[in-house]
Amino acid sequence: MKIKKICCIGAGYVGGPTMAVIAKKCPEIQVTVVDLNKERIAAWNDTDVNNIPVYEPGLGDIVAEARGRNLFFSTQVDEAIQEADMVFISVNTPTKTYGEGKGQAADLKWIELCARQIARVSTTDKIIVEKSTLPVRTASTLKDILSHTGNNINFQILSNPEFLAEGTAVEDLLSPDRVLIGGDPSPKGQAAVEALVEIYSTWVPTERILTTNLWSSELSKLTANAFLAQRVSSINAISEICEVTEADVNEVSRAIGSDSRVGPKFLKASVGFGGSCFQKDILNLVYIARTYGLNEVANYWEQVIIMNDHQKRRFAKKVISSLYNTVSGKKIAFLGWAFKKDTNDTRESAAIYVADHLLNENAELSVFDPKVTAQQVYTDLDYLGTRESTKNASLVTVTKDPYETCKGSHAVAVLTEWDEFNSYDWQKIYDNMLKPAYVFDGRDILETEKLKAIGFRVYTIGKTQTQ
Ligand code: NAD
Ligand code: UDX
């Protein structure tokens, strides 16, 4: 079966970039990305590609090339579904904030709404592709909803989880380590798998396209994120030992990462992992394990989150204890708010939680991030619900100039590993701070010796402080 028209429901961090790359690589396929969010669609259609809603290096050029040719962004969801041979579901699946499974299970209400909408408006056979990250066995729910339309339409469900990381989305999509496609073993199911394999094989070598059954594919996505996050929590746990033993966490990472069985990637100690995926997907895995009565399995994976929360908290505590056990009324400058560099995404960013902890101590924060807006910073803090938003607004300022952010502060804390932080004039920053002037490097990106020579007291994650 040759796919001519694709519809993708959800124009977010995954739907937008993924579809842009499919449209670039398959000019003969018409790709329409739809969303209920009118502003988001309007931004994707902005004539200036600098204003598209997702910041990813290289994405603007791809959108500029394909948009209007075979890539379209629209709010006409019904029409796009109706016309398509293949429908990707790429909507959000956040952690539930209410009811059964609150704080752990994935909220699948948007997924179910999509399935019901597809069932309602479809008039021709379609392949439905799960692109969102979903609990294992969600495909059976989709199948159930779609098989009760009563209009004899054949729906095949595929699982095709997305492994892109933010900040490198375009690179990851153009040259993925693997593409994973899970499908039903029936002939029709396998024909659907082949149709999707054909699309990806336009640019992905076939040996990198893995096909499995539906359940392995769904579970592999949660497992991949759990393993990656587990590596970060593992090295972060070691970073705390390093700080009290004069071992250097970077040296430990290099030493263990040189073992080809361990590998060097994802061993960078940090103030804690963030992002919309790791925590949510591990919590979901924990919930699934508990649902099946697998308590040891659940406890094992939950520890990854417990360690991560500890890492964020202990960074904040380090700031407080260094500043003579009180930060009340003291200005602390935050460099970075995004959950990692090269993205404007702040979801679950460690910065939010470190800030919350310091604000509980009545610190005054000044924030600078090259890509995050002031409004986003306040939204993130207000969302926690720890204090009145008027209080957040009075305790936190957000500036567009890093030097302004640091001016008059007692301490600078690095929360995101933006490259530009290293190129700042640190002498100038020092001269305008209160003394003793502290730097808390939660990402280990600054040149510690240079800062010490200037006069800073420097704390770096995973290193014993020697001053
Ligand atoms: P997102 O919140 O950025 O985008 C989801 C979009 O779906 C929103 O714009 C929302 O308005 C839209 N939407 C929701 N319900 C809709 C409906 N019924 N009809 C039309 N539009 C609807 O989310 P995201 O970061 O793109 O993540 C999407 C999925 O991909 C999640 O399951 C996530 O776990 C997974 N994922 C995310 C990443 C990542 O790096 N962000 C990576 C891999 C997988
Ligand atoms: C992750 C997965 O990598 C990706 O495959 C999946 O599709 C979505 O979730 P993402 O969250 O975008 O991607 O970014 P990632 O690079 O994985 O970083 C996640 C968090 O871990 C960031 O806060 C990052 O700073 C942190 N991290 C990562 C570390 O602290 N140390 C590391 O060594 C690697």
XYZ file of C-alpha atoms and ligand atoms in Angstrom:
545
model
C 0.000 0.000 0.000
C 1.460 3.319 -1.054
C 0.742 6.205 1.289
C -0.244 9.455 -0.455
C -1.663 11.530 2.360
C -0.623 11.681 5.987
C -2.416 13.491 8.797
C -0.667 14.072 12.107
C -2.819 15.002 15.094
C -0.740 17.168 17.440
C 1.596 19.938 16.250
C 3.908 19.874 19.271
C 7.582 19.141 19.877
C 7.209 15.715 18.256
C 4.459 16.145 15.649
C 5.915 19.341 14.136
C 9.543 18.301 13.621
C 8.745 14.664 12.730
C 6.264 15.607 10.057
C 8.521 18.356 8.710
C 11.250 15.765 8.141
C 8.862 13.237 6.540
C 7.604 16.006 4.239
C 11.163 17.015 3.350
C 12.220 13.475 2.563
C 9.016 12.344 0.833
C 7.902 15.246 -1.393
C 5.336 12.984 -3.083
C 3.435 12.550 0.199
C 1.092 15.316 1.362
C 1.564 15.828 5.085
C -0.974 17.827 7.116
C -0.296 18.529 10.774
C -3.405 19.479 12.735
C -3.955 20.815 16.212
C -6.798 22.227 18.269
C -4.517 24.995 19.442
C -5.107 27.845 16.976
C -2.165 29.955 18.151
C 0.216 27.048 17.749
C -0.959 26.400 14.189
C -0.769 30.114 13.384
C 2.823 30.142 14.654
C 3.718 27.120 12.505
C 2.308 29.069 9.553
C 4.148 32.315 10.399
C 5.904 33.612 7.299
C 9.001 34.222 9.404
C 10.254 30.719 10.286
C 12.027 32.193 13.307
C 8.575 32.385 14.894
C 7.607 28.719 14.602
C 6.590 27.455 18.049
C 9.338 24.885 18.522
C 12.932 26.044 18.615
C 15.206 23.347 17.196
C 18.464 23.965 15.320
C 17.859 23.429 11.576
C 14.076 23.099 11.832
C 13.262 26.517 10.370
C 15.043 25.681 7.097
C 13.176 22.391 6.692
C 9.822 24.029 7.395
C 10.654 26.815 4.934
C 11.503 24.227 2.264
C 8.445 21.992 2.628
C 5.678 24.244 3.952
C 3.081 25.034 1.295
C 4.606 22.402 -1.015
C 3.623 19.160 0.728
C 3.646 20.238 4.376
C 0.587 21.969 5.814
C -0.400 23.111 9.292
C -4.114 23.389 9.953
C -6.876 23.448 12.551
C -9.252 21.561 10.224
C -8.828 18.280 12.076
C -11.829 16.392 10.632
C -10.961 17.160 7.014
C -7.316 16.164 7.407
C -8.245 12.860 9.064
C -10.842 12.120 6.415
C -8.447 12.636 3.515
C -5.504 10.704 4.983
C -4.423 7.085 4.353
C -2.248 7.225 7.453
C -2.959 9.138 10.678
C -0.230 9.731 13.243
C -1.403 10.429 16.782
C 1.149 12.717 18.363
C -0.802 14.348 21.147
C 0.383 14.923 24.696
C 0.171 12.086 27.234
C 1.089 13.817 30.515
C 0.994 12.323 33.995
C -2.537 12.252 35.406
C -3.258 15.088 37.833
C -6.520 13.678 39.198
C -8.313 10.495 40.190
C -7.033 6.924 39.972
C -3.322 6.832 39.209
C -2.914 10.574 39.977
C 0.756 11.549 39.852
C 1.818 8.334 38.084
C -0.392 6.995 35.304
C -0.387 8.579 31.852
C -3.479 10.633 31.122
C -4.851 9.080 27.952
C -7.900 11.285 27.534
C -6.476 13.075 24.488
C -5.529 9.758 22.899
C -9.035 8.428 23.358
C -10.538 11.659 22.006
C -8.392 11.257 18.883
C -9.509 7.656 18.434
C -13.165 8.632 18.759
C -12.716 11.518 16.351
C -11.025 9.258 13.806
C -13.814 6.705 14.227
C -16.446 9.399 13.762
C -15.148 11.123 10.652
C -13.441 8.349 8.674
C -14.985 7.152 5.440
C -12.012 5.138 4.072
C -9.556 2.530 5.440
C -6.674 3.977 7.432
C -3.462 3.078 9.181
C -3.347 4.655 12.632
C 0.129 5.235 14.007
C 0.797 5.707 17.715
C 3.557 8.316 17.748
C 2.835 9.504 21.287
C 4.489 7.582 24.111
C 1.863 5.233 25.511
C 1.464 2.591 28.186
C 1.965 -0.921 26.889
C -1.319 -2.355 25.512
C -2.846 1.013 24.547
C -3.149 -0.269 20.984
C -5.801 -2.704 22.154
C -7.869 0.240 23.484
C -7.525 2.064 20.176
C -8.468 -1.072 18.276
C -11.528 -1.531 20.444
C -12.767 2.018 19.895
C -12.040 1.936 16.172
C -13.617 -1.448 15.588
C -16.995 -0.230 16.783
C -17.699 2.353 14.121
C -20.209 0.079 12.375
C -19.195 1.382 8.932
C -16.935 -1.479 7.827
C -13.777 0.597 7.715
C -10.524 -1.261 8.244
C -8.178 0.378 10.741
C -4.711 -1.026 11.306
C -2.895 0.170 14.417
C 0.872 0.595 14.453
C 3.173 1.641 17.264
C 5.978 3.911 16.096
C 7.429 5.617 19.171
C 9.636 8.634 18.705
C 13.155 8.661 20.127
C 14.224 12.196 19.209
C 15.758 14.307 21.934
C 14.978 18.011 22.098
C 17.725 20.327 20.958
C 18.914 17.707 18.475
C 15.512 16.776 17.029
C 16.392 17.455 13.406
C 19.674 15.583 13.581
C 17.977 12.665 15.369
C 15.165 12.530 12.822
C 17.449 12.742 9.793
C 19.814 10.111 11.119
C 18.092 8.009 13.772
C 19.896 5.201 15.613
C 16.792 3.172 14.846
C 13.181 3.494 13.873
C 10.848 1.157 15.718
C 7.605 -0.088 14.206
C 5.284 -2.478 16.013
C 2.318 -4.061 14.254
C -0.199 -6.836 14.284
C 1.081 -10.216 12.988
C -1.909 -10.623 10.617
C -1.321 -10.098 6.854
C -3.167 -6.756 6.978
C -1.136 -5.738 10.019
C 2.108 -6.628 8.289
C 1.053 -4.751 5.134
C 0.546 -1.682 7.329
C 4.000 -2.169 8.860
C 5.464 -2.372 5.342
C 3.718 0.857 4.308
C 5.387 2.713 7.164
C 8.740 0.986 6.596
C 8.592 2.221 3.001
C 8.206 5.826 4.133
C 11.147 5.709 6.546
C 13.368 3.732 4.167
C 13.379 6.796 1.886
C 16.179 8.089 4.120
C 16.821 5.575 6.927
C 18.966 2.492 6.113
C 16.687 -0.565 6.328
C 18.891 -2.303 8.898
C 18.030 0.551 11.258
C 14.294 -0.005 10.899
C 13.250 -2.522 13.538
C 9.889 -4.228 13.379
C 8.306 -5.944 16.383
C 4.912 -6.822 17.744
C 2.794 -3.957 19.063
C 3.422 -4.599 22.739
C 7.228 -4.812 22.449
C 7.240 -1.539 20.569
C 5.049 0.254 23.105
C 7.044 -1.095 26.039
C 10.418 -0.382 24.396
C 9.726 3.347 24.420
C 9.066 3.466 28.163
C 12.037 1.175 28.731
C 14.415 3.277 26.617
C 13.584 6.412 28.603
C 13.807 4.536 31.902
C 17.291 3.222 31.022
C 18.524 6.640 29.899
C 17.207 8.402 32.994
C 18.586 5.630 35.169
C 22.077 6.368 33.844
C 21.719 10.024 34.778
C 20.461 9.184 38.275
C 23.264 6.642 38.671
C 25.999 9.127 37.817
C 24.277 11.791 39.924
C 24.319 9.414 42.888
C 28.050 8.980 42.326
C 28.489 12.778 42.038
C 27.457 13.105 45.672
C 30.093 10.593 46.740
C 32.666 12.477 44.643
C 31.924 15.705 46.476
C 32.966 14.210 49.803
C 35.925 12.110 48.638
C 37.869 14.379 46.229
C 37.048 12.032 43.382
C 36.024 13.973 40.257
C 32.781 12.801 38.665
C 34.013 13.624 35.161
C 37.030 11.402 35.666
C 34.820 8.639 37.010
C 32.471 9.005 34.010
C 35.396 8.797 31.616
C 36.822 5.793 33.394
C 33.617 3.785 33.426
C 32.428 5.035 30.031
C 35.588 3.719 28.364
C 34.332 0.221 29.059
C 32.591 -0.618 25.789
C 29.895 -2.449 27.740
C 28.995 0.788 29.536
C 29.715 3.353 26.787
C 30.524 7.054 27.229
C 27.171 8.732 26.562
C 24.629 9.932 29.113
C 27.069 9.954 32.003
C 27.169 13.695 32.594
C 26.378 14.566 36.197
C 23.899 17.408 36.518
C 21.555 19.288 38.787
C 18.981 16.662 37.789
C 17.299 15.538 34.614
C 14.254 17.393 33.370
C 12.140 17.422 30.241
C 8.639 16.301 29.501
C 9.506 12.625 29.052
C 11.811 10.983 31.585
C 9.841 11.518 34.760
C 6.452 10.990 33.149
C 7.489 7.786 31.399
C 9.186 6.259 34.436
C 6.193 7.102 36.616
C 4.045 5.422 34.015
C 6.279 2.330 34.033
C 6.091 2.248 37.827
C 2.310 2.512 37.662
C 2.041 -0.292 35.103
C 4.266 -2.552 37.204
C 2.160 -1.845 40.319
C -1.028 -2.501 38.366
C 0.294 -5.985 37.559
C 1.300 -6.456 41.225
C 5.021 -6.258 40.387
C 6.012 -4.197 43.415
C 9.759 -4.893 43.382
C 9.911 -3.844 39.736
C 7.939 -0.699 40.549
C 10.154 0.191 43.521
C 13.298 -0.391 41.478
C 12.343 2.137 38.788
C 10.814 4.594 41.239
C 14.225 4.999 42.818
C 15.418 6.761 39.627
C 12.908 9.541 40.311
C 13.644 9.638 44.041
C 17.347 10.111 43.261
C 16.574 12.848 40.767
C 14.410 14.761 43.232
C 17.187 14.419 45.782
C 19.734 15.834 43.323
C 17.673 18.958 42.657
C 16.990 19.497 46.350
C 20.561 19.030 47.441
C 21.751 21.594 44.877
C 19.357 24.156 46.362
C 20.464 23.194 49.873
C 24.091 23.650 48.852
C 23.330 27.230 47.793
C 21.596 27.914 51.113
C 24.255 26.349 53.325
C 27.066 28.124 51.455
C 25.348 31.482 51.892
C 25.563 31.143 55.674
C 22.308 29.185 55.942
C 20.114 32.042 54.862
C 19.132 33.311 51.458
C 16.254 35.440 52.695
C 16.301 38.749 50.832
C 19.446 37.760 48.952
C 19.590 38.049 45.195
C 20.555 34.815 43.460
C 21.113 34.861 39.702
C 19.974 31.907 37.604
C 21.739 31.320 34.315
C 19.477 28.968 32.388
C 15.878 27.905 32.834
C 15.351 25.405 29.964
C 15.685 21.716 30.867
C 18.733 21.419 28.593
C 20.572 23.625 26.116
C 19.386 24.420 22.591
C 15.703 24.236 23.418
C 13.064 26.676 24.650
C 11.276 23.835 26.446
C 11.114 24.181 30.227
C 8.870 21.251 31.114
C 10.063 19.595 34.347
C 13.249 21.639 34.198
C 15.447 21.229 37.286
C 15.624 25.049 37.423
C 11.944 25.253 38.381
C 12.375 23.025 41.416
C 15.623 24.592 42.563
C 13.955 28.005 42.259
C 10.924 26.826 44.225
C 13.130 25.596 47.033
C 15.045 28.869 47.213
C 11.838 30.918 47.035
C 10.542 28.985 50.046
C 13.534 30.507 51.821
C 12.509 33.979 50.611
C 15.397 34.326 48.193
C 15.095 36.911 45.420
C 15.779 35.336 42.067
C 16.898 36.905 38.838
C 16.678 34.651 35.801
C 18.278 34.731 32.373
C 17.821 32.110 29.662
C 18.677 32.776 26.017
C 15.470 31.140 24.726
C 12.905 31.186 27.523
C 10.433 34.059 27.921
C 9.677 35.792 31.221
C 6.065 34.691 30.942
C 7.145 31.038 30.747
C 9.254 31.361 33.900
C 6.275 32.748 35.854
C 3.909 30.157 34.370
C 6.243 27.344 35.451
C 6.471 28.649 39.014
C 2.761 29.397 39.299
C 1.942 25.903 38.011
C 3.594 24.375 41.067
C 1.021 26.144 43.236
C 3.502 26.584 46.086
C 2.678 30.262 46.632
C 0.532 33.059 45.251
C 1.509 34.159 41.775
C 1.807 37.723 43.060
C 4.515 36.453 45.419
C 6.340 34.732 42.554
C 6.093 37.947 40.569
C 7.546 39.987 43.424
C 10.407 37.601 44.234
C 11.488 36.721 40.689
C 12.725 38.999 37.942
C 13.552 37.834 34.434
C 15.929 39.862 32.306
C 17.197 39.691 28.754
C 20.741 40.529 29.750
C 22.908 38.073 31.699
C 25.048 40.849 33.172
C 21.945 42.585 34.488
C 20.782 39.261 35.928
C 24.018 38.759 37.863
C 24.465 42.395 38.971
C 24.160 42.853 42.727
C 23.712 39.128 43.386
C 25.321 37.034 46.117
C 25.551 33.984 43.909
C 25.213 32.823 40.317
C 23.726 29.386 39.741
C 24.102 27.637 36.382
C 21.039 25.511 35.727
C 21.289 24.877 31.971
C 24.413 24.061 29.968
C 24.065 26.818 27.318
C 27.432 27.170 25.534
C 27.348 30.971 25.684
C 27.669 31.029 29.500
C 31.337 30.185 29.214
C 32.067 33.066 26.895
C 30.797 35.748 29.298
C 33.086 38.336 30.796
C 33.264 36.736 34.241
C 35.518 39.457 35.585
C 32.784 41.983 34.824
C 30.199 39.718 36.470
C 32.434 39.375 39.559
C 33.025 43.105 39.816
C 29.289 43.769 39.975
C 28.435 41.126 42.585
C 28.393 41.193 46.384
C 31.403 39.570 48.044
C 32.196 36.829 48.719
C 30.826 36.019 45.259
C 29.683 32.462 44.674
C 29.162 30.389 41.556
C 27.169 27.148 41.760
C 27.735 25.257 38.547
C 24.993 22.649 38.286
C 26.176 21.549 34.851
C 29.939 21.660 35.195
C 30.399 23.837 32.131
C 32.361 26.796 33.486
C 36.142 27.092 33.693
C 36.518 26.653 37.424
C 40.194 27.604 37.688
C 39.641 30.821 35.761
C 36.724 31.741 38.023
C 38.717 30.983 41.152
C 41.586 33.152 39.897
C 39.110 36.019 39.509
C 38.066 35.531 43.145
C 34.848 33.492 42.934
C 34.040 30.735 45.374
C 33.033 27.919 43.068
C 30.934 24.838 43.748
C 30.690 22.364 40.877
C 28.428 19.353 40.885
C 30.472 16.182 41.470
C 33.623 17.938 42.694
C 34.878 18.533 46.206
C 34.899 22.240 47.002
C 38.400 23.238 48.000
C 38.052 26.897 49.039
P 3.117 18.763 22.989
O 2.303 19.080 24.169
O 4.226 19.664 22.570
O 2.147 18.639 21.715
C 0.950 17.932 21.703
C -0.073 18.722 20.883
O -1.248 17.923 20.712
C -0.552 20.026 21.532
O -0.235 21.105 20.666
C -2.059 19.831 21.721
O -2.800 21.005 21.489
C -2.366 18.798 20.652
N -3.602 18.042 20.900
C -3.978 17.399 22.027
N -5.152 16.771 21.831
C -5.535 17.034 20.557
C -6.660 16.655 19.761
N -7.626 15.867 20.247
N -6.721 17.109 18.503
C -5.742 17.907 18.001
N -4.651 18.284 18.696
C -4.551 17.848 19.960
O 3.646 17.282 23.201
P 4.985 16.618 22.593
O 6.164 17.001 23.384
O 4.992 16.830 21.115
O 4.701 15.090 22.922
C 3.733 14.353 22.221
C 3.914 12.892 22.559
O 5.209 12.455 22.112
C 3.857 12.553 24.052
O 3.245 11.299 24.207
C 5.318 12.470 24.439
O 5.514 11.612 25.539
C 5.944 11.884 23.200
N 7.376 12.193 23.015
C 7.847 13.452 23.270
C 9.189 13.741 23.031
C 9.747 15.112 23.300
O 10.951 15.258 23.241
N 8.945 16.119 23.588
C 10.030 12.758 22.522
C 9.522 11.503 22.259
C 8.179 11.245 22.504
C 14.651 12.144 26.045
C 15.286 10.954 25.320
O 16.695 11.162 25.219
C 14.690 10.804 23.938
O 15.212 9.655 23.295
C 13.188 10.691 24.074
O 12.593 10.579 22.800
C 12.609 11.868 24.811
O 13.247 11.988 26.101
P 14.962 14.771 25.968
O 14.206 14.742 27.244
O 14.529 15.679 24.887
O 14.993 13.310 25.327
O 16.494 15.142 26.266
P 17.739 14.319 26.851
O 18.922 14.703 26.063
O 17.458 12.895 26.972
O 17.919 14.966 28.292
C 16.991 14.748 29.333
C 17.491 15.368 30.599
O 18.603 14.636 31.120
C 17.989 16.806 30.437
O 17.577 17.581 31.534
C 19.499 16.664 30.419
O 20.160 17.812 30.847
C 19.690 15.502 31.373
N 20.942 14.764 31.147
C 21.136 14.074 29.999
C 21.913 14.759 32.145
O 21.749 15.370 33.192
N 23.062 14.053 31.936
C 23.286 13.341 30.792
O 24.362 12.724 30.693
C 22.298 13.362 29.788
